Tab-separated table of C-alpha atoms in Angstrom:
chain	number	residue	atom	x	y	z
A	1	VAL	CA	-32.250	-31.247	44.406
A	2	ILE	CA	-32.626	-34.474	42.387
A	3	LYS	CA	-35.763	-35.401	44.351
A	4	LYS	CA	-37.280	-31.950	43.881
A	5	THR	CA	-36.477	-32.114	40.168
A	6	ALA	CA	-38.286	-35.460	39.949
A	7	GLU	CA	-41.301	-33.967	41.718
A	8	ILE	CA	-41.463	-31.059	39.274
A	9	LEU	CA	-41.151	-33.433	36.297
A	10	LEU	CA	-43.956	-35.653	37.616
A	11	SER	CA	-46.214	-32.649	38.155
A	12	SER	CA	-45.562	-31.508	34.549
A	13	VAL	CA	-46.816	-34.680	32.848
A	14	ARG	CA	-49.958	-36.821	32.755
A	15	ASN	CA	-50.674	-39.700	35.113
A	16	THR	CA	-50.280	-42.087	32.178
A	17	ASP	CA	-46.773	-40.866	31.361
A	18	THR	CA	-43.585	-42.323	32.824
A	19	ILE	CA	-40.625	-40.479	34.370
A	20	ALA	CA	-37.469	-42.387	35.318
A	21	ARG	CA	-34.124	-41.230	36.631
A	22	PHE	CA	-31.576	-42.557	34.142
A	23	GLY	CA	-28.441	-41.662	36.071
A	24	GLY	CA	-26.792	-38.625	37.659
A	25	ASP	CA	-28.930	-35.649	36.734
A	26	GLU	CA	-30.478	-37.270	33.659
A	27	PHE	CA	-34.086	-38.371	33.406
A	28	VAL	CA	-36.038	-40.273	30.788
A	29	ALA	CA	-39.685	-39.454	30.033
A	30	ILE	CA	-41.960	-41.783	28.079
A	31	PHE	CA	-45.153	-40.340	26.570
A	32	GLY	CA	-47.918	-42.344	24.911
A	33	ASN	CA	-50.528	-41.170	22.453
A	34	ILE	CA	-48.299	-38.505	20.870
A	35	LYS	CA	-49.849	-37.758	17.476
A	36	SER	CA	-47.437	-35.134	16.151
A	37	LYS	CA	-44.166	-33.328	16.755
A	38	GLU	CA	-46.231	-30.341	17.854
A	39	ASP	CA	-47.554	-32.406	20.779
A	40	ALA	CA	-43.981	-33.269	21.829
A	41	VAL	CA	-42.932	-29.645	21.494
A	42	ALA	CA	-45.840	-28.614	23.712
A	43	ILE	CA	-44.711	-31.085	26.364
A	44	GLY	CA	-41.129	-29.875	26.139
A	45	LEU	CA	-42.204	-26.257	26.591
A	46	LYS	CA	-44.352	-27.213	29.583
A	47	ILE	CA	-41.428	-28.954	31.275
A	48	ILE	CA	-39.060	-26.041	30.624
A	49	ASP	CA	-41.666	-23.611	31.950
A	50	ALA	CA	-41.969	-25.724	35.161
A	51	PHE	CA	-38.326	-25.018	35.900
A	52	SER	CA	-38.521	-21.264	35.137
A	53	ASN	CA	-38.700	-20.350	38.856
A	54	PRO	CA	-36.181	-21.301	41.583
A	55	PHE	CA	-37.249	-23.804	44.232
A	56	THR	CA	-36.160	-24.178	47.809
A	57	VAL	CA	-34.153	-27.016	49.299
A	58	ASP	CA	-33.148	-26.875	52.977
A	59	GLY	CA	-33.727	-23.118	52.972
A	60	ASN	CA	-31.562	-22.561	49.874
A	61	ALA	CA	-32.940	-21.171	46.623
A	62	ILE	CA	-31.967	-23.483	43.759
A	63	ASP	CA	-32.197	-22.197	40.213
A	64	THR	CA	-32.130	-25.097	37.786
A	65	GLY	CA	-32.354	-25.407	34.037
A	66	VAL	CA	-33.160	-28.297	31.769
A	67	ASN	CA	-32.195	-29.450	28.277
A	68	ILE	CA	-34.355	-31.957	26.431
A	69	GLY	CA	-33.722	-34.342	23.545
A	70	ILE	CA	-36.826	-35.705	21.814
A	71	VAL	CA	-37.114	-38.923	19.813
A	72	PHE	CA	-40.096	-40.781	18.345
A	73	TYR	CA	-40.837	-44.474	18.301
A	74	PRO	CA	-40.638	-46.246	15.879
A	75	ASN	CA	-39.428	-43.601	13.370
A	76	ASP	CA	-36.156	-42.875	15.236
A	77	GLY	CA	-35.588	-46.427	16.486
A	78	GLU	CA	-37.303	-49.644	17.479
A	79	THR	CA	-35.130	-50.558	20.482
A	80	LEU	CA	-34.783	-48.842	23.815
A	81	ASP	CA	-30.994	-48.560	23.465
A	82	GLU	CA	-31.290	-46.903	20.061
A	83	LEU	CA	-33.942	-44.475	21.251
A	84	ILE	CA	-31.934	-43.488	24.347
A	85	ARG	CA	-28.749	-43.032	22.282
A	86	LYS	CA	-30.487	-40.722	19.836
A	87	ALA	CA	-32.329	-38.802	22.603
A	88	ASP	CA	-28.929	-38.288	24.217
A	89	ILE	CA	-27.508	-36.859	20.967
A	90	ALA	CA	-30.428	-34.470	20.683
A	91	MET	CA	-30.142	-33.498	24.363
A	92	TYR	CA	-26.433	-32.659	24.078
A	93	HIS	CA	-27.160	-30.633	20.947
A	94	ALA	CA	-29.721	-28.660	23.020
A	95	LYS	CA	-27.164	-28.289	25.809
A	96	ALA	CA	-24.571	-26.890	23.404
A	97	THR	CA	-26.812	-23.934	22.688
A	98	GLY	CA	-27.372	-22.999	26.295
A	99	THR	CA	-29.930	-23.834	29.021
A	100	ASN	CA	-33.660	-24.485	28.877
A	101	ASN	CA	-33.726	-25.731	25.302
A	102	PHE	CA	-35.139	-28.751	23.553
A	103	VAL	CA	-34.092	-30.401	20.251
A	104	VAL	CA	-35.945	-33.004	18.198
A	105	TYR	CA	-33.521	-35.692	16.953
A	106	SER	CA	-32.622	-35.781	13.283
A	107	LYS	CA	-30.097	-37.658	11.204
A	108	GLU	CA	-28.414	-34.347	10.371
A	109	ILE	CA	-27.829	-33.615	14.079
A	110	GLU	CA	-26.237	-37.030	14.577
A	111	GLU	CA	-23.965	-36.528	11.568
A	112	MET	CA	-22.983	-33.088	12.845
A	113	ARG	CA	-22.174	-34.502	16.293
A	114	PHE	CA	-20.115	-37.301	14.731
A	115	ARG	CA	-18.102	-34.769	12.744
A	116	THR	CA	-17.578	-32.637	15.866
A	117	ILE	CA	-16.386	-35.591	17.948
A	118	SER	CA	-14.073	-36.776	15.178
A	119	ASP	CA	-12.623	-33.264	14.850
A	120	LEU	CA	-12.129	-32.984	18.637
A	121	LYS	CA	-10.399	-36.350	18.767
A	122	SER	CA	-8.089	-35.398	15.927
A	123	ARG	CA	-7.239	-32.081	17.612
A	124	ASP	CA	-6.696	-33.877	20.900
A	125	VAL	CA	-4.269	-36.335	19.347
A	126	MET	CA	-2.395	-33.552	17.559
A	127	PHE	CA	-2.244	-31.440	20.744
A	128	ARG	CA	-0.971	-34.340	22.853
A	129	LEU	CA	1.760	-35.101	20.342
A	130	ALA	CA	2.798	-31.472	20.033
A	131	PHE	CA	2.694	-30.986	23.814
A	132	SER	CA	4.581	-34.090	24.849
A	133	LYS	CA	7.221	-33.892	22.082
A	134	SER	CA	7.808	-30.154	22.258
A	135	PRO	CA	11.434	-29.154	23.118
A	136	ILE	CA	9.936	-26.201	25.042
A	137	PRO	CA	9.140	-27.028	28.713
A	138	GLN	CA	5.367	-26.770	29.126
A	139	ILE	CA	2.744	-27.180	31.877
A	140	ILE	CA	-1.039	-27.495	31.708
A	141	LEU	CA	-2.878	-25.839	34.594
A	142	ASP	CA	-6.555	-25.930	35.521
A	143	SER	CA	-8.590	-22.866	36.448
A	144	GLU	CA	-7.286	-23.103	40.046
A	145	PHE	CA	-3.681	-23.271	38.734
A	146	LYS	CA	-3.278	-26.923	39.772
A	147	ILE	CA	-0.737	-28.742	37.648
A	148	LEU	CA	-2.523	-31.323	35.495
A	149	ARG	CA	0.349	-32.310	33.246
A	150	VAL	CA	3.944	-31.450	32.361
A	151	ASN	CA	5.725	-32.483	29.200
A	152	GLU	CA	8.938	-34.458	29.032
A	153	SER	CA	11.037	-31.364	28.335
A	154	PHE	CA	9.836	-29.676	31.575
A	155	LYS	CA	10.335	-32.831	33.545
A	156	ASN	CA	13.883	-33.320	32.272
A	157	THR	CA	14.892	-29.656	32.395
A	158	PHE	CA	13.975	-29.224	36.035
A	159	ASN	CA	14.246	-32.842	37.196
A	160	ILE	CA	10.917	-32.653	39.029
A	161	ASN	CA	9.146	-35.288	41.114
A	162	LEU	CA	5.843	-35.909	39.321
A	163	LYS	CA	4.200	-37.493	42.381
A	164	LYS	CA	4.771	-34.331	44.425
A	165	THR	CA	3.816	-32.013	41.536
A	166	TYR	CA	0.596	-33.215	39.962
A	167	LEU	CA	-2.753	-31.886	41.234
A	168	ASN	CA	-1.033	-29.264	43.403
A	169	ARG	CA	-1.153	-25.532	42.754
A	170	ILE	CA	1.931	-24.374	40.893
A	171	GLN	CA	2.592	-21.532	43.354
A	172	ASP	CA	2.483	-24.030	46.234
A	173	VAL	CA	4.879	-26.510	44.616
A	174	PHE	CA	7.403	-24.105	43.131
A	175	GLU	CA	8.507	-20.833	44.748
A	176	GLY	CA	8.207	-17.582	42.833
A	177	PHE	CA	5.244	-18.480	40.617
A	178	ASN	CA	2.826	-16.102	42.305
A	179	GLU	CA	3.851	-13.466	39.723
A	180	VAL	CA	2.958	-15.855	36.893
A	181	VAL	CA	-0.403	-16.656	38.406
A	182	LEU	CA	-1.178	-12.972	38.966
A	183	ALA	CA	-0.251	-12.148	35.375
A	184	ILE	CA	-2.507	-14.911	34.038
A	185	GLN	CA	-5.377	-13.814	36.291
A	186	ASN	CA	-4.973	-10.262	34.974
A	187	ASN	CA	-4.992	-11.689	31.413
A	188	GLU	CA	-1.621	-10.188	30.558
A	189	LYS	CA	-0.734	-11.301	27.046
A	190	ALA	CA	2.943	-10.258	27.010
A	191	ASN	CA	5.736	-12.622	27.979
A	192	GLY	CA	6.773	-12.436	31.635
A	193	GLN	CA	10.206	-12.378	33.172
A	194	LEU	CA	10.619	-14.215	36.492
A	195	SER	CA	13.636	-13.892	38.719
A	196	HIS	CA	14.689	-16.209	41.518
A	197	VAL	CA	12.097	-18.846	40.768
A	198	LYS	CA	12.897	-21.976	42.743
A	199	ILE	CA	12.071	-25.398	41.275
A	200	GLU	CA	13.111	-28.487	43.187
A	201	GLY	CA	15.442	-26.378	45.321
A	202	LYS	CA	17.262	-24.738	42.387
A	203	GLU	CA	16.894	-21.089	41.316
A	204	TYR	CA	16.168	-19.995	37.766
A	205	ASN	CA	15.302	-16.935	35.743
A	206	LEU	CA	12.535	-17.877	33.356
A	207	LYS	CA	11.062	-16.168	30.306
A	208	TRP	CA	7.544	-17.501	29.774
A	209	MET	CA	4.229	-17.105	27.974
A	210	HIS	CA	0.786	-18.612	28.476
A	211	SER	CA	-2.236	-19.548	26.349
A	212	LEU	CA	-5.885	-19.977	27.355
A	213	ILE	CA	-7.495	-23.300	26.429
A	214	LYS	CA	-11.278	-23.740	26.573
A	215	SER	CA	-12.849	-27.163	26.502
A	216	TYR	CA	-16.625	-27.189	26.759
A	217	SER	CA	-17.323	-25.262	30.016
A	218	SER	CA	-13.793	-25.750	31.469
A	219	VAL	CA	-10.807	-23.441	31.317
A	220	PHE	CA	-7.158	-24.466	31.236
A	221	TYR	CA	-3.862	-22.685	30.834
A	222	LEU	CA	-0.822	-23.748	28.861
A	223	LEU	CA	2.321	-22.292	30.386
A	224	ALA	CA	5.410	-22.443	28.156
A	225	ILE	CA	8.939	-21.751	29.405
A	226	LEU	CA	10.704	-19.959	26.531
A	227	GLU	CA	14.057	-19.332	28.173
A	228	VAL	CA	15.824	-20.906	31.156
A	229	ASN	CA	18.797	-19.338	32.939
A	230	ASN	CA	20.391	-20.170	36.270
A	231	GLY	CA	19.289	-17.902	39.109
A	232	SER	CA	22.775	-16.432	39.392
A	233	GLU	CA	22.796	-15.199	35.791
């Protein structure tokens, strides 16, 4: 797919232009003799149009999309590192709005991205503190219901073995959680009541609730145990 992408990019530009794979699925294109932003926009549209139709790799139809960040030398920077950094900012701004977009770098875009990153970092710190210090036992699950993290309260309440728990599906590690998973999959908002759940060999009745967490294109679930009773109660 990467090789085919490179071929399409090369066929979309002039012989005097340069296309280089920068890493992963990112490419850098260098164009000379660009007289205006309109010229750069025309090139961006041509590249996007080149990827409008699926292509075939080993008999499989591959539908790809591109996002482009555009910078100008020397107005946006005089060094390669500075130009690539700013092109990256513009590209991620294009990516945030969907697929097959291009964005021309501006100082306002960089300031907006800086504020967004700062806000996300602040929220992340606050969430981590609230999660880890909460007296309510809590678990973070990924979209496949694998356990990514448990807080200290959950660990201490159920005396779990973290090495055997992390990165395993909750219904595979602990018995009786199929009902929780099914409720989350069905997007049930109400609290659930679980009977005869078995964690580390001990039975419990648990009252629980969950929250959906979205981070970029990923989905996570926060499972909070609101009430813990022995299985015999």
